[in-house]
Amino acid sequence: MSEAIDYRRQNATGAISITGVSKSFGRHKALDNVSLTLEPGSVTVILGPSGSGKSTLLRTINHLERVDEGFIRIDGEYIGYQLRGDKLYELKEKAILRQRINVGYVFQNFNLFPHMTVLNNLIEAPIAHRQLSKSAAIARAGELLDIVGLRHKAQAWPRHLSGGQQQRVAIARALMLNPRVMLFDEPTSALDPELVSEVLDVIKKLARSGTTLVIVTHEIGFAREVADSVVFMDEGKIVEQGSSSQVLNNARHERTRRFLARVL
Ligand code: ADP
Ligand code: MG
């Protein structure tokens, strides 16, 4: 293992532990007894066919979706719940919002506020929720727009940006409060092919920053290059998890191999 990875892990937070999580919609089991441990600062790519539960899994990590069974912890803290005695009690909305500060979320369709400039997209929530003063928020936004290469677009409107630029703004926005964990749900699948790499390059930069990254994507080349571990899901279950080279080159399960043959 490279020194860079050792260094990163020693300093990183954002350990995710998912234990026995199940979630149904009506009679359909979207997640079926999913357990997964992700190291602090690690990069995990989640693969799987449409409908296999990838988005639902990401949403449960943030308590955007309540689980039916099991639990999720980040750095030991139960997400959405509080342990009292030997029972979990659901947290109040305010406490859940406080936990979400630690988790950034990037959606397939960018979800920028269309009526706000790029800068205001970044600073709105941190100021509204009194997590940063206006001047601190503007300073932080400037740093992040530099990182994603868009400082010159601070006063632009989202509709005047390309899809790749909008997604880079969305990533910067998700980083405003220094989350320990960043969740990406198919961050490049709404983009024209020539815009995919500029977004993947930004995510690659984050991969060296110590933030734990969980990325749902079909970009196998990216997974090969950047992911520490790859998880393959099908029908709400984790079929296999391993290092990127093990899963991508040497999958144990036939279902994984069949899926890879289709997307490669
Ligand atoms: P993926 O992201 O892998 O495509 P999803 O997690 O979005 O899969 O969905 C898993 C399954 O759960 C699908 O069958 C989907 O139709 C169903 N599902 C997801 N969200 C909802 C919801 N809010 N209501 C009803 N069914 C849902
Ligand atoms: Mg999905």
Short mmCIF file of N, CA and C in Angstrom, two decimals, residues 5-133:
data_model
loop_
_atom_site.label_atom_id
_atom_site.label_comp_id
_atom_site.label_asym_id
_atom_site.label_seq_id
_atom_site.Cartn_x
_atom_site.Cartn_y
_atom_site.Cartn_z
N ILE A 5 -1.62 6.71 0.92
CA ILE A 5 -2.86 6.18 1.48
C ILE A 5 -2.73 6.02 3.00
N ASP A 6 -1.59 5.56 3.45
CA ASP A 6 -1.40 5.42 4.90
C ASP A 6 -1.52 6.77 5.61
N TYR A 7 -0.89 7.76 5.03
CA TYR A 7 -0.90 9.09 5.62
C TYR A 7 -2.33 9.61 5.71
N ARG A 8 -3.04 9.44 4.58
CA ARG A 8 -4.40 9.93 4.50
C ARG A 8 -5.26 9.28 5.58
N ARG A 9 -5.12 7.99 5.74
CA ARG A 9 -5.98 7.28 6.69
C ARG A 9 -5.69 7.66 8.13
N GLN A 10 -4.43 7.91 8.44
CA GLN A 10 -4.10 8.28 9.82
C GLN A 10 -4.80 9.57 10.23
N ASN A 11 -4.99 10.46 9.25
CA ASN A 11 -5.52 11.77 9.55
C ASN A 11 -7.01 11.89 9.28
N ALA A 12 -7.58 10.88 8.69
CA ALA A 12 -8.93 11.04 8.18
C ALA A 12 -9.99 10.66 9.21
N THR A 13 -11.16 11.30 9.05
CA THR A 13 -12.36 10.84 9.74
C THR A 13 -13.33 10.41 8.64
N GLY A 14 -14.55 10.05 9.05
CA GLY A 14 -15.52 9.65 8.04
C GLY A 14 -15.58 8.15 7.85
N ALA A 15 -15.36 7.39 8.95
CA ALA A 15 -15.55 5.93 8.88
C ALA A 15 -17.06 5.67 8.80
N ILE A 16 -17.47 4.89 7.81
CA ILE A 16 -18.89 4.58 7.66
C ILE A 16 -19.10 3.11 7.97
N SER A 17 -20.04 2.83 8.85
CA SER A 17 -20.35 1.43 9.06
C SER A 17 -21.85 1.21 8.93
N ILE A 18 -22.18 0.33 8.02
CA ILE A 18 -23.58 0.02 7.68
C ILE A 18 -23.81 -1.41 8.15
N THR A 19 -24.82 -1.59 9.00
CA THR A 19 -25.00 -2.90 9.62
C THR A 19 -26.42 -3.40 9.42
N GLY A 20 -26.56 -4.45 8.64
CA GLY A 20 -27.86 -5.14 8.50
C GLY A 20 -28.99 -4.24 8.06
N VAL A 21 -28.74 -3.36 7.10
CA VAL A 21 -29.76 -2.39 6.71
C VAL A 21 -30.72 -2.97 5.66
N SER A 22 -32.00 -2.89 5.97
CA SER A 22 -33.04 -3.26 5.01
C SER A 22 -34.02 -2.11 4.86
N LYS A 23 -34.56 -2.00 3.64
CA LYS A 23 -35.52 -0.93 3.35
C LYS A 23 -36.47 -1.39 2.27
N SER A 24 -37.76 -1.33 2.56
CA SER A 24 -38.75 -1.73 1.56
C SER A 24 -39.59 -0.54 1.15
N PHE A 25 -40.03 -0.56 -0.11
CA PHE A 25 -41.06 0.36 -0.58
C PHE A 25 -42.26 -0.50 -0.91
N GLY A 26 -43.31 -0.39 -0.11
CA GLY A 26 -44.42 -1.32 -0.26
C GLY A 26 -43.89 -2.73 -0.06
N ARG A 27 -44.13 -3.60 -1.03
CA ARG A 27 -43.68 -4.98 -0.87
C ARG A 27 -42.31 -5.23 -1.51
N HIS A 28 -41.75 -4.15 -2.09
CA HIS A 28 -40.48 -4.31 -2.80
C HIS A 28 -39.30 -3.99 -1.88
N LYS A 29 -38.42 -4.96 -1.72
CA LYS A 29 -37.27 -4.76 -0.85
C LYS A 29 -36.13 -4.09 -1.63
N ALA A 30 -35.95 -2.78 -1.42
CA ALA A 30 -34.92 -2.05 -2.16
C ALA A 30 -33.54 -2.33 -1.59
N LEU A 31 -33.46 -2.54 -0.27
CA LEU A 31 -32.21 -2.94 0.38
C LEU A 31 -32.50 -4.14 1.25
N ASP A 32 -31.67 -5.15 1.12
CA ASP A 32 -31.94 -6.42 1.78
C ASP A 32 -30.72 -6.83 2.62
N ASN A 33 -30.74 -6.42 3.88
CA ASN A 33 -29.70 -6.83 4.82
C ASN A 33 -28.29 -6.47 4.34
N VAL A 34 -28.12 -5.17 4.10
CA VAL A 34 -26.84 -4.67 3.58
C VAL A 34 -25.90 -4.32 4.74
N SER A 35 -24.70 -4.87 4.70
CA SER A 35 -23.66 -4.51 5.67
C SER A 35 -22.40 -4.13 4.90
N LEU A 36 -21.75 -3.07 5.38
CA LEU A 36 -20.61 -2.55 4.65
C LEU A 36 -19.80 -1.67 5.59
N THR A 37 -18.48 -1.82 5.52
CA THR A 37 -17.62 -0.95 6.33
C THR A 37 -16.69 -0.20 5.40
N LEU A 38 -16.67 1.12 5.53
CA LEU A 38 -15.81 1.94 4.68
C LEU A 38 -14.81 2.69 5.55
N GLU A 39 -13.54 2.57 5.20
CA GLU A 39 -12.46 3.16 5.99
C GLU A 39 -12.48 4.70 5.87
N PRO A 40 -12.05 5.37 6.93
CA PRO A 40 -11.93 6.83 6.85
C PRO A 40 -11.02 7.23 5.68
N GLY A 41 -11.46 8.19 4.91
CA GLY A 41 -10.63 8.71 3.83
C GLY A 41 -10.58 7.81 2.60
N SER A 42 -11.33 6.72 2.61
CA SER A 42 -11.26 5.79 1.47
C SER A 42 -12.20 6.25 0.35
N VAL A 43 -11.97 5.68 -0.82
CA VAL A 43 -12.81 5.96 -1.98
C VAL A 43 -13.47 4.65 -2.41
N THR A 44 -14.79 4.64 -2.39
CA THR A 44 -15.54 3.43 -2.75
C THR A 44 -16.43 3.72 -3.94
N VAL A 45 -16.37 2.88 -4.94
CA VAL A 45 -17.28 3.00 -6.07
C VAL A 45 -18.34 1.90 -5.94
N ILE A 46 -19.61 2.31 -6.09
CA ILE A 46 -20.71 1.34 -6.05
C ILE A 46 -21.23 1.14 -7.47
N LEU A 47 -21.23 -0.10 -7.88
CA LEU A 47 -21.71 -0.48 -9.21
C LEU A 47 -22.96 -1.32 -9.05
N GLY A 48 -23.75 -1.35 -10.11
CA GLY A 48 -24.89 -2.25 -10.10
C GLY A 48 -25.91 -1.80 -11.12
N PRO A 49 -26.75 -2.73 -11.56
CA PRO A 49 -27.75 -2.37 -12.56
C PRO A 49 -28.78 -1.40 -12.00
N SER A 50 -29.51 -0.77 -12.88
CA SER A 50 -30.58 0.14 -12.51
C SER A 50 -31.58 -0.61 -11.62
N GLY A 51 -31.99 0.04 -10.52
CA GLY A 51 -32.97 -0.58 -9.63
C GLY A 51 -32.36 -1.50 -8.59
N SER A 52 -31.03 -1.57 -8.51
CA SER A 52 -30.40 -2.51 -7.58
C SER A 52 -30.30 -1.95 -6.15
N GLY A 53 -30.66 -0.68 -5.96
CA GLY A 53 -30.68 -0.12 -4.60
C GLY A 53 -29.54 0.84 -4.30
N LYS A 54 -28.77 1.24 -5.31
CA LYS A 54 -27.61 2.10 -5.08
C LYS A 54 -28.02 3.46 -4.51
N SER A 55 -28.99 4.11 -5.14
CA SER A 55 -29.41 5.43 -4.65
C SER A 55 -30.04 5.32 -3.27
N THR A 56 -30.83 4.29 -3.08
CA THR A 56 -31.46 4.10 -1.77
C THR A 56 -30.39 3.94 -0.69
N LEU A 57 -29.34 3.20 -1.00
CA LEU A 57 -28.26 3.02 -0.02
C LEU A 57 -27.62 4.37 0.30
N LEU A 58 -27.30 5.16 -0.72
CA LEU A 58 -26.71 6.48 -0.45
C LEU A 58 -27.65 7.33 0.40
N ARG A 59 -28.94 7.27 0.07
CA ARG A 59 -29.89 8.12 0.81
C ARG A 59 -30.02 7.68 2.26
N THR A 60 -29.87 6.41 2.54
CA THR A 60 -29.95 5.99 3.94
C THR A 60 -28.73 6.48 4.73
N ILE A 61 -27.58 6.60 4.05
CA ILE A 61 -26.38 7.05 4.76
C ILE A 61 -26.58 8.46 5.31
N ASN A 62 -27.45 9.20 4.63
CA ASN A 62 -27.74 10.57 5.04
C ASN A 62 -29.06 10.70 5.80
N HIS A 63 -29.70 9.57 6.04
CA HIS A 63 -31.03 9.58 6.66
C HIS A 63 -32.05 10.37 5.85
N LEU A 64 -31.82 10.49 4.54
CA LEU A 64 -32.86 11.01 3.65
C LEU A 64 -33.92 9.93 3.48
N GLU A 65 -33.50 8.69 3.75
CA GLU A 65 -34.40 7.54 3.70
C GLU A 65 -34.26 6.85 5.06
N ARG A 66 -35.38 6.59 5.73
CA ARG A 66 -35.32 5.87 7.01
C ARG A 66 -35.18 4.38 6.73
N VAL A 67 -34.33 3.74 7.47
CA VAL A 67 -34.18 2.30 7.28
C VAL A 67 -35.30 1.57 8.04
N ASP A 68 -35.65 0.39 7.58
CA ASP A 68 -36.62 -0.44 8.30
C ASP A 68 -35.92 -1.27 9.37
N GLU A 69 -34.72 -1.70 9.03
CA GLU A 69 -33.94 -2.53 9.96
C GLU A 69 -32.49 -2.14 9.83
N GLY A 70 -31.73 -2.41 10.90
CA GLY A 70 -30.30 -2.16 10.87
C GLY A 70 -29.98 -0.72 11.26
N PHE A 71 -28.72 -0.35 11.12
CA PHE A 71 -28.32 1.02 11.45
C PHE A 71 -27.04 1.40 10.72
N ILE A 72 -26.82 2.71 10.72
CA ILE A 72 -25.66 3.28 10.04
C ILE A 72 -24.94 4.18 11.02
N ARG A 73 -23.64 4.04 11.07
CA ARG A 73 -22.84 4.93 11.92
C ARG A 73 -21.75 5.61 11.09
N ILE A 74 -21.52 6.87 11.42
CA ILE A 74 -20.36 7.58 10.87
C ILE A 74 -19.49 7.98 12.05
N ASP A 75 -18.25 7.53 12.02
CA ASP A 75 -17.34 7.74 13.15
C ASP A 75 -18.02 7.35 14.47
N GLY A 76 -18.74 6.27 14.44
CA GLY A 76 -19.35 5.72 15.66
C GLY A 76 -20.70 6.32 16.02
N GLU A 77 -21.07 7.43 15.36
CA GLU A 77 -22.32 8.10 15.72
C GLU A 77 -23.47 7.54 14.89
N TYR A 78 -24.55 7.13 15.53
CA TYR A 78 -25.70 6.60 14.81
C TYR A 78 -26.35 7.70 13.99
N ILE A 79 -26.62 7.42 12.72
CA ILE A 79 -27.21 8.43 11.83
C ILE A 79 -28.73 8.36 11.94
N GLY A 80 -29.31 9.49 12.35
CA GLY A 80 -30.76 9.57 12.46
C GLY A 80 -31.30 9.08 13.79
N TYR A 81 -30.41 8.49 14.59
CA TYR A 81 -30.87 7.90 15.85
C TYR A 81 -29.89 8.21 16.98
N GLN A 82 -30.40 7.98 18.18
CA GLN A 82 -29.58 8.15 19.36
C GLN A 82 -29.76 6.89 20.19
N LEU A 83 -28.65 6.38 20.68
CA LEU A 83 -28.72 5.18 21.51
C LEU A 83 -28.96 5.59 22.96
N ARG A 84 -30.07 5.09 23.53
CA ARG A 84 -30.32 5.32 24.97
C ARG A 84 -30.59 3.97 25.59
N GLY A 85 -29.76 3.63 26.57
CA GLY A 85 -29.81 2.27 27.08
C GLY A 85 -29.41 1.34 25.95
N ASP A 86 -30.28 0.37 25.63
CA ASP A 86 -29.94 -0.49 24.49
C ASP A 86 -30.93 -0.29 23.35
N LYS A 87 -31.56 0.91 23.31
CA LYS A 87 -32.57 1.17 22.27
C LYS A 87 -32.19 2.40 21.45
N LEU A 88 -32.53 2.35 20.16
CA LEU A 88 -32.30 3.50 19.29
C LEU A 88 -33.58 4.33 19.21
N TYR A 89 -33.44 5.63 19.41
CA TYR A 89 -34.57 6.55 19.28
C TYR A 89 -34.28 7.51 18.15
N GLU A 90 -35.29 7.76 17.31
CA GLU A 90 -35.06 8.65 16.17
C GLU A 90 -34.81 10.07 16.67
N LEU A 91 -33.83 10.71 16.06
CA LEU A 91 -33.48 12.07 16.43
C LEU A 91 -34.51 13.06 15.90
N LYS A 92 -34.57 14.22 16.52
CA LYS A 92 -35.41 15.31 16.02
C LYS A 92 -34.76 15.90 14.77
N GLU A 93 -35.63 16.54 13.96
CA GLU A 93 -35.19 17.12 12.68
C GLU A 93 -33.91 17.97 12.82
N LYS A 94 -33.87 18.76 13.87
CA LYS A 94 -32.72 19.67 14.04
C LYS A 94 -31.42 18.90 14.23
N ALA A 95 -31.49 17.84 15.01
CA ALA A 95 -30.29 17.02 15.26
C ALA A 95 -29.89 16.27 14.00
N ILE A 96 -30.88 15.86 13.20
CA ILE A 96 -30.58 15.18 11.94
C ILE A 96 -29.89 16.16 10.98
N LEU A 97 -30.40 17.39 10.94
CA LEU A 97 -29.76 18.40 10.08
C LEU A 97 -28.32 18.64 10.52
N ARG A 98 -28.09 18.61 11.82
CA ARG A 98 -26.72 18.82 12.32
C ARG A 98 -25.80 17.68 11.86
N GLN A 99 -26.35 16.44 11.87
CA GLN A 99 -25.53 15.31 11.40
C GLN A 99 -25.23 15.44 9.91
N ARG A 100 -26.19 15.98 9.18
CA ARG A 100 -26.02 16.06 7.72
C ARG A 100 -24.91 17.02 7.32
N ILE A 101 -24.53 17.92 8.23
CA ILE A 101 -23.40 18.81 7.93
C ILE A 101 -22.16 18.00 7.60
N ASN A 102 -22.05 16.82 8.19
CA ASN A 102 -20.87 15.98 7.98
C ASN A 102 -20.90 15.20 6.67
N VAL A 103 -22.01 15.28 5.97
CA VAL A 103 -22.18 14.46 4.78
C VAL A 103 -22.60 15.34 3.60
N GLY A 104 -21.73 15.44 2.61
CA GLY A 104 -22.07 16.19 1.39
C GLY A 104 -22.72 15.25 0.38
N TYR A 105 -23.64 15.79 -0.42
CA TYR A 105 -24.40 14.95 -1.34
C TYR A 105 -24.38 15.61 -2.72
N VAL A 106 -24.01 14.87 -3.73
CA VAL A 106 -24.00 15.40 -5.09
C VAL A 106 -24.91 14.53 -5.95
N PHE A 107 -25.88 15.17 -6.59
CA PHE A 107 -26.91 14.45 -7.34
C PHE A 107 -26.58 14.39 -8.83
N GLN A 108 -27.26 13.47 -9.48
CA GLN A 108 -27.08 13.31 -10.93
C GLN A 108 -27.40 14.61 -11.68
N ASN A 109 -28.46 15.30 -11.26
CA ASN A 109 -28.92 16.47 -12.02
C ASN A 109 -28.54 17.80 -11.38
N PHE A 110 -27.42 17.83 -10.68
CA PHE A 110 -26.79 19.04 -10.15
C PHE A 110 -27.62 19.72 -9.06
N ASN A 111 -28.93 19.93 -9.34
CA ASN A 111 -29.81 20.54 -8.34
C ASN A 111 -29.32 21.88 -7.81
N LEU A 112 -28.74 22.70 -8.67
CA LEU A 112 -28.40 24.06 -8.22
C LEU A 112 -29.68 24.87 -8.10
N PHE A 113 -29.65 25.90 -7.24
CA PHE A 113 -30.80 26.81 -7.16
C PHE A 113 -30.74 27.72 -8.39
N PRO A 114 -31.75 27.62 -9.29
CA PRO A 114 -31.63 28.32 -10.58
C PRO A 114 -31.71 29.84 -10.46
N HIS A 115 -32.34 30.31 -9.37
CA HIS A 115 -32.54 31.75 -9.22
C HIS A 115 -31.41 32.41 -8.42
N MET A 116 -30.32 31.67 -8.20
CA MET A 116 -29.19 32.23 -7.45
C MET A 116 -27.93 32.14 -8.27
N THR A 117 -27.05 33.13 -8.10
CA THR A 117 -25.74 33.05 -8.76
C THR A 117 -24.96 31.88 -8.18
N VAL A 118 -23.85 31.55 -8.85
CA VAL A 118 -22.97 30.49 -8.37
C VAL A 118 -22.55 30.77 -6.92
N LEU A 119 -22.07 31.97 -6.67
CA LEU A 119 -21.61 32.29 -5.31
C LEU A 119 -22.74 32.10 -4.30
N ASN A 120 -23.93 32.60 -4.63
CA ASN A 120 -25.04 32.47 -3.67
C ASN A 120 -25.48 31.03 -3.48
N ASN A 121 -25.35 30.21 -4.52
CA ASN A 121 -25.60 28.78 -4.34
C ASN A 121 -24.70 28.20 -3.26
N LEU A 122 -23.44 28.66 -3.23
CA LEU A 122 -22.50 28.10 -2.26
C LEU A 122 -22.74 28.63 -0.84
N ILE A 123 -23.05 29.90 -0.73
CA ILE A 123 -23.06 30.50 0.62
C ILE A 123 -24.43 30.49 1.28
N GLU A 124 -25.49 30.18 0.50
CA GLU A 124 -26.84 30.34 1.04
C GLU A 124 -27.09 29.49 2.30
N ALA A 125 -26.90 28.19 2.16
CA ALA A 125 -27.25 27.32 3.29
C ALA A 125 -26.34 27.55 4.51
N PRO A 126 -25.04 27.63 4.33
CA PRO A 126 -24.19 27.85 5.51
C PRO A 126 -24.52 29.14 6.27
N ILE A 127 -24.95 30.17 5.53
CA ILE A 127 -25.32 31.41 6.21
C ILE A 127 -26.70 31.26 6.85
N ALA A 128 -27.66 30.70 6.07
CA ALA A 128 -29.02 30.56 6.58
C ALA A 128 -29.06 29.72 7.86
N HIS A 129 -28.24 28.69 7.90
CA HIS A 129 -28.23 27.84 9.10
C HIS A 129 -27.19 28.28 10.11
N ARG A 130 -26.67 29.47 9.91
CA ARG A 130 -25.73 30.09 10.86
C ARG A 130 -24.51 29.24 11.14
N GLN A 131 -24.03 28.54 10.11
CA GLN A 131 -22.82 27.76 10.31
C GLN A 131 -21.57 28.56 9.97
N LEU A 132 -21.73 29.56 9.12
CA LEU A 132 -20.61 30.44 8.77
C LEU A 132 -21.13 31.88 8.73
N SER A 133 -20.25 32.82 9.09
CA SER A 133 -20.59 34.22 8.88
C SER A 133 -20.55 34.49 7.38
#
